[in-house]
PDB file of C-alpha atoms in Angstrom:
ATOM      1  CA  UNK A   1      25.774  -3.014  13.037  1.00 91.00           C
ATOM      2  CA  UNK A   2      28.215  -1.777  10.475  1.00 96.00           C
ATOM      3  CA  UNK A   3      29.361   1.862   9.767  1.00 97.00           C
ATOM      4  CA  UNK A   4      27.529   2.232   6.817  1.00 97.00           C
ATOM      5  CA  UNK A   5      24.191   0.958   8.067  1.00 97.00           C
ATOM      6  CA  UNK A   6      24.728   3.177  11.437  1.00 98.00           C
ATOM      7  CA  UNK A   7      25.007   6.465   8.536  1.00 98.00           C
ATOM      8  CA  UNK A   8      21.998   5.502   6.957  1.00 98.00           C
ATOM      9  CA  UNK A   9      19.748   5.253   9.807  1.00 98.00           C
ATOM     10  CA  UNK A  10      20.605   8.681  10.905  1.00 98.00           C
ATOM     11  CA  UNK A  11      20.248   9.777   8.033  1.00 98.00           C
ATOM     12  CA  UNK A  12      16.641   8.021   7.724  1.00 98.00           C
ATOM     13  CA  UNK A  13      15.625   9.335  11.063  1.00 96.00           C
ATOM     14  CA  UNK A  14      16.244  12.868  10.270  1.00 96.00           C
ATOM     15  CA  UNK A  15      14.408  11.953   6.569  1.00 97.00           C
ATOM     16  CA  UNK A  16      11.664  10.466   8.735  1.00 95.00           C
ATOM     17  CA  UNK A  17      11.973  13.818  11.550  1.00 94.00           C
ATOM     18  CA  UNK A  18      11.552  16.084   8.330  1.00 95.00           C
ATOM     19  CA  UNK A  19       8.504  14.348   6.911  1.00 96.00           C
ATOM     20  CA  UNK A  20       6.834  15.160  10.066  1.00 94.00           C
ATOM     21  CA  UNK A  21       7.262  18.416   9.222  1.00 93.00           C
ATOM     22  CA  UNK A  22       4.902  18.131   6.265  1.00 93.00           C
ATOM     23  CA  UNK A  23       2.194  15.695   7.831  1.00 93.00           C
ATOM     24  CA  UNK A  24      -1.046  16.985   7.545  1.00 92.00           C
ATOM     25  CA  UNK A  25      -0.633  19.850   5.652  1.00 94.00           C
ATOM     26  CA  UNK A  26      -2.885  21.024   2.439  1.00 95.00           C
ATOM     27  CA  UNK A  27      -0.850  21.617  -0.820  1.00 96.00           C
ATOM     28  CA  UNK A  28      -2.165  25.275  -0.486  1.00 95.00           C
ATOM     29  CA  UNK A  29      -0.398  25.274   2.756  1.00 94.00           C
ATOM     30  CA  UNK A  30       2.887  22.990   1.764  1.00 94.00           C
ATOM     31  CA  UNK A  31       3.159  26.103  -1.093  1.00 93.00           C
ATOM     32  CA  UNK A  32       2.750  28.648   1.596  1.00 91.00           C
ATOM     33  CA  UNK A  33       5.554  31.859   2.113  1.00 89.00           C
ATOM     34  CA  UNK A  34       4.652  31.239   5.928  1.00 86.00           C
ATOM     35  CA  UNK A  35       7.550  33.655   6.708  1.00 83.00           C
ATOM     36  CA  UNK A  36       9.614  36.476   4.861  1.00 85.00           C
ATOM     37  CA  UNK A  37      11.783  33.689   3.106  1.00 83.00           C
ATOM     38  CA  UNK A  38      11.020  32.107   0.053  1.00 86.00           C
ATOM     39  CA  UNK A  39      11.208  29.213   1.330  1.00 89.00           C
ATOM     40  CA  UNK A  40       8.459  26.678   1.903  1.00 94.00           C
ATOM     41  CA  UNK A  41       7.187  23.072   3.045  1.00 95.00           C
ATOM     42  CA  UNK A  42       6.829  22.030  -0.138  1.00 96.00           C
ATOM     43  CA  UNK A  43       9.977  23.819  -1.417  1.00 96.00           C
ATOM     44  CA  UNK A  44      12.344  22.055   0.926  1.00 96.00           C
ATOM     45  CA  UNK A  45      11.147  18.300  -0.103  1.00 97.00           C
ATOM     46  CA  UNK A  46      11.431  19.596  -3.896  1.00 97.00           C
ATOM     47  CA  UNK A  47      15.232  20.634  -2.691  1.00 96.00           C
ATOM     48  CA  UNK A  48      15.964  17.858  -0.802  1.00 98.00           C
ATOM     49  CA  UNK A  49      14.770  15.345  -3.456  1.00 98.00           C
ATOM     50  CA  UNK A  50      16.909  17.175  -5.735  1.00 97.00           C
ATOM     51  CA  UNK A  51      19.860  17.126  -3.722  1.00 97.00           C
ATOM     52  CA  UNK A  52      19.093  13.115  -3.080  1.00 98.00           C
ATOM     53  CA  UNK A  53      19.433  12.787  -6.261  1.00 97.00           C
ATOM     54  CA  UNK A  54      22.072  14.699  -7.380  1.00 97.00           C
ATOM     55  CA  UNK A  55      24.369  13.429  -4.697  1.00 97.00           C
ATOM     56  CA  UNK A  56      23.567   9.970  -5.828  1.00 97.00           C
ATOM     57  CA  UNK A  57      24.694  10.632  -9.830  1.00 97.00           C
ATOM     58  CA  UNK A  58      27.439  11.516  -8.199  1.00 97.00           C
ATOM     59  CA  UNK A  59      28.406   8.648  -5.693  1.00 95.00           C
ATOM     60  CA  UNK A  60      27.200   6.259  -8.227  1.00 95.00           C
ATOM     61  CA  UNK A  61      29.001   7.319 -12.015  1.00 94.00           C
ATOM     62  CA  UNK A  62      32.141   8.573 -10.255  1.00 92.00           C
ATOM     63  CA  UNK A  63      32.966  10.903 -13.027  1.00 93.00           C
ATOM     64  CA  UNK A  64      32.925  14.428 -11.516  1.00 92.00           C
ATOM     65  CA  UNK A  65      30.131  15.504 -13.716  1.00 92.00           C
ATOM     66  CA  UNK A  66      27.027  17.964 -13.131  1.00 92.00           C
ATOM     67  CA  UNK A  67      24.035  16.324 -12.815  1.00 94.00           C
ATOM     68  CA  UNK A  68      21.332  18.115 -14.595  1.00 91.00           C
ATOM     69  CA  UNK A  69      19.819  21.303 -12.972  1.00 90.00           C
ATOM     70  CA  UNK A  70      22.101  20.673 -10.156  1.00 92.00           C
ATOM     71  CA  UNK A  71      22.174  24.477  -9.174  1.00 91.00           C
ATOM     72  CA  UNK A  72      19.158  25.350 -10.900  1.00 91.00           C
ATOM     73  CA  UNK A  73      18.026  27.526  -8.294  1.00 90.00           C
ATOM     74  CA  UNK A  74      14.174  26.811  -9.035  1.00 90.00           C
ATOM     75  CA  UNK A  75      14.701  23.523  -6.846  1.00 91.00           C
ATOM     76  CA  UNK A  76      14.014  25.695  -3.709  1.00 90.00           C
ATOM     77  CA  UNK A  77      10.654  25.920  -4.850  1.00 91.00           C
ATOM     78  CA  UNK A  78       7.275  23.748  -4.835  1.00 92.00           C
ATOM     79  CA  UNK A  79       6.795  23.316  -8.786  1.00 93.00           C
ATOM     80  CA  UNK A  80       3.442  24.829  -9.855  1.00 91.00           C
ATOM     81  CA  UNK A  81       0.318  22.395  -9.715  1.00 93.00           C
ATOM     82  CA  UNK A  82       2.815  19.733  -7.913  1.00 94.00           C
ATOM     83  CA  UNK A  83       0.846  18.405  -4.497  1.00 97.00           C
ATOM     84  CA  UNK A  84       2.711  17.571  -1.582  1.00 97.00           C
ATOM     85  CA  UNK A  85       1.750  13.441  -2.113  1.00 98.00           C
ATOM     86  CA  UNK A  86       3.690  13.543  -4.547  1.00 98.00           C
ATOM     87  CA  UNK A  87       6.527  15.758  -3.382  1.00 98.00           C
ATOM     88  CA  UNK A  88       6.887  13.383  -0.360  1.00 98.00           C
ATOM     89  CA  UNK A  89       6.794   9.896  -2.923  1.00 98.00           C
ATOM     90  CA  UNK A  90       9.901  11.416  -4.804  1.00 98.00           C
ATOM     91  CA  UNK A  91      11.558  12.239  -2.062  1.00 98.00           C
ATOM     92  CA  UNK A  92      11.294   8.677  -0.371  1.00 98.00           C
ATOM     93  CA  UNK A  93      12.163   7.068  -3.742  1.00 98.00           C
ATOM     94  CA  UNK A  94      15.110   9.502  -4.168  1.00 98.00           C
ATOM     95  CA  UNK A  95      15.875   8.296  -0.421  1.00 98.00           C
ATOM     96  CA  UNK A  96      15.906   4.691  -1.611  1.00 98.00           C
ATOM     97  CA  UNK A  97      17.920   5.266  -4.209  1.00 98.00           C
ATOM     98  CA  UNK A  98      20.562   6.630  -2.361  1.00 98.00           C
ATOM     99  CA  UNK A  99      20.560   4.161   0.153  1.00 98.00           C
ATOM    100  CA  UNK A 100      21.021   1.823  -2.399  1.00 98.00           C
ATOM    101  CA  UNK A 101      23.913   3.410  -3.964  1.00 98.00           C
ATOM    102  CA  UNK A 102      25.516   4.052  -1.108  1.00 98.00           C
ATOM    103  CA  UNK A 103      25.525   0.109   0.178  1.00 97.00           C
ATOM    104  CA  UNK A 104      26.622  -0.874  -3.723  1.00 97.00           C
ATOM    105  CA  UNK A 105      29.757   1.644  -4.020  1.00 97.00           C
ATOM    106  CA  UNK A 106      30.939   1.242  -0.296  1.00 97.00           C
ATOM    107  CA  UNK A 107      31.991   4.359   2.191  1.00 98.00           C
ATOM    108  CA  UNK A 108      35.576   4.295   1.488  1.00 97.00           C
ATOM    109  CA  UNK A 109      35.126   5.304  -2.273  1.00 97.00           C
ATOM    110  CA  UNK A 110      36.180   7.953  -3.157  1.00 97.00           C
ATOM    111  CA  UNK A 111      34.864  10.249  -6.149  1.00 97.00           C
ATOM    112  CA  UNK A 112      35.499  13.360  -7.850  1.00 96.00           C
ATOM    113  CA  UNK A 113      32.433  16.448  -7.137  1.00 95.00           C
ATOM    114  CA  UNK A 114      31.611  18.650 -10.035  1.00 93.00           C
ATOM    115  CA  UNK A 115      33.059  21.893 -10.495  1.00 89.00           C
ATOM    116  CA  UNK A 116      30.985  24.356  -8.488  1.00 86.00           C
ATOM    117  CA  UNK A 117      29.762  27.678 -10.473  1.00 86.00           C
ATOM    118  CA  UNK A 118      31.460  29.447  -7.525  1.00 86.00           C
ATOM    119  CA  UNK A 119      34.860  27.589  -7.230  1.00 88.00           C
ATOM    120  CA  UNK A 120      35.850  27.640 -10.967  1.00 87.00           C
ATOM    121  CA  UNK A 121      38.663  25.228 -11.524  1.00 85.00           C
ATOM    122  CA  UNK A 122      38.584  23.780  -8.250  1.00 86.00           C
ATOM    123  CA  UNK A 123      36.931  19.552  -8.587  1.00 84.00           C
ATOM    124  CA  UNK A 124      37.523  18.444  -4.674  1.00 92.00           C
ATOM    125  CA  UNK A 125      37.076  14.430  -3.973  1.00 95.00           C
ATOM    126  CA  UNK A 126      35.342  13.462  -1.254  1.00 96.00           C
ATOM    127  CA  UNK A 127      34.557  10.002  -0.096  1.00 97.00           C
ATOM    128  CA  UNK A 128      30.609   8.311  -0.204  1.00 97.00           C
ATOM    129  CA  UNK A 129      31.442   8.582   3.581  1.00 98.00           C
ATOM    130  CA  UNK A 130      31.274  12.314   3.322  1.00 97.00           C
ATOM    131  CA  UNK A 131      28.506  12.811   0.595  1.00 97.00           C
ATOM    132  CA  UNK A 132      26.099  10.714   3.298  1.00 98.00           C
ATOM    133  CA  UNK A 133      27.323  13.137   6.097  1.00 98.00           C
ATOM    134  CA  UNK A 134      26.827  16.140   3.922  1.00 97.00           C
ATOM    135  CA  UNK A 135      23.297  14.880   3.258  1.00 98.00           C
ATOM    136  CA  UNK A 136      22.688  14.693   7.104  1.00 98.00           C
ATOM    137  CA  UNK A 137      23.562  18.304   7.829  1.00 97.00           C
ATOM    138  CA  UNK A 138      21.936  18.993   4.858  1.00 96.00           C
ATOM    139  CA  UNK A 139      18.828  17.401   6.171  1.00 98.00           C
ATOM    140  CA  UNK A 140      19.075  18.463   9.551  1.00 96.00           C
ATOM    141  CA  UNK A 141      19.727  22.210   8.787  1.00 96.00           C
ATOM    142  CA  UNK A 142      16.637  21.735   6.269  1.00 94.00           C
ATOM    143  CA  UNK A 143      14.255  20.117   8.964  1.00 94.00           C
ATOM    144  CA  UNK A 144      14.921  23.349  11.303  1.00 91.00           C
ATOM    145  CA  UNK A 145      13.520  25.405   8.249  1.00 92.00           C
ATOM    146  CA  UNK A 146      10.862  23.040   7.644  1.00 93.00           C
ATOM    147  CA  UNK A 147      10.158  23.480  11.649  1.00 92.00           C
ATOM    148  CA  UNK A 148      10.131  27.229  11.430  1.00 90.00           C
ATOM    149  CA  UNK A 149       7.490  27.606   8.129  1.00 91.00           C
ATOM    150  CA  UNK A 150       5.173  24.527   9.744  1.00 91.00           C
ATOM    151  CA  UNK A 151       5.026  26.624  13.231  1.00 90.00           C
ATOM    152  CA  UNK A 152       4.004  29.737  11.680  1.00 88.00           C
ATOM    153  CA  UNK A 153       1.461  28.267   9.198  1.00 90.00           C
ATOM    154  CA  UNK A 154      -0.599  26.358  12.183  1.00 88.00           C
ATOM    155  CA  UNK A 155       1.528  26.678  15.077  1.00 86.00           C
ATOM    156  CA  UNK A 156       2.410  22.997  14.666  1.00 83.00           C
ATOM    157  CA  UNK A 157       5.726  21.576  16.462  1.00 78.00           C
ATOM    158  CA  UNK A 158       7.666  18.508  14.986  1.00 75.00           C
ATOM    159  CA  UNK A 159       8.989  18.149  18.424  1.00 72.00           C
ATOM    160  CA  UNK A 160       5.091  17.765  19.890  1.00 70.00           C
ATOM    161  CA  UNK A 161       4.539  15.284  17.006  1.00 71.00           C
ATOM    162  CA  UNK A 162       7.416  12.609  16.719  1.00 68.00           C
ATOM    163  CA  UNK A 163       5.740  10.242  18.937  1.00 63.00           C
ATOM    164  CA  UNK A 164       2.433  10.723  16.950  1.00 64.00           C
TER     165      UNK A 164
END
């Protein structure tokens, strides 16, 4: 098994560990403020599809541009009158498409990241090696939020249902 595919699985298991997360659940509940965040189910897949995608325009043109709505901060929510179905489709074809990018342009490439509204001036370069482990912690640190607003909406564990 090479490198690259060894990335991508973790990174599909933890896709895969997060979708749990959401099985099941009404788009009522997916939009639910289960906790004093803002946060919810259906707000994380709307992020993470986002950030899929984003990272992808990235890895893929190579120019160091801002993909569009990057830090809109409105990702963090579930769009109104969006269901969950559909939340979860965009995600996995966002997941596809980065998978895809990623075995086209290789792990050793290296590409310029936009300007950040926070570090003005400063365009780091980081290789499609790093992008896919920055989407795994990403993920992963997503997924334990996910956990948190599914357990206090019906008391539901991702760890009682990976085997389901």
């Amino acid at each position: 098994m090479t490198e690259t595919q060894e990335l991508l699985d973790a990174l599909r298991e933890q896709r895969r560990t997060l979708l749990i997360t959401a099985r099941g659940l009404t788009d009522e509940q997916a939009a639910t403020r289960s906790t004093v965040s803002e946060l919810t189910l259906g707000g994380i897949v709307n992020h993470l599809t986002h950030g899929e995608r984003n990272w992808t325009l990235i890895l893929s043109s190579g120019t160091g541009e801002t993909p569009p709505g990057m830090f809109d901060m409105d990702q963090y929510k579930m769009p109104p009158g969006a269901g969950l179905a559909g939340l979860v489709a965009a995600y996995e074809a966002a997941a596809r498409a980065t998978d895809e990018a990623v075995e086209r342009v290789g792990l050793d490439t290296v590409v310029p990241l936009p300007e950040a509204p926070w570090e003005p001036g400063v365009v780091p370069r980081w290789s499609v090696r790093r992008i896919v482990l920055h989407l795994l912690r990403e993920t992963a640190q997503h997924s334990g939020h996910a956990d948190f607003l599914r357990e206090a909406i019906d008391g539901a564990s991702t760890t009682a249902q990976l085997g389901d």
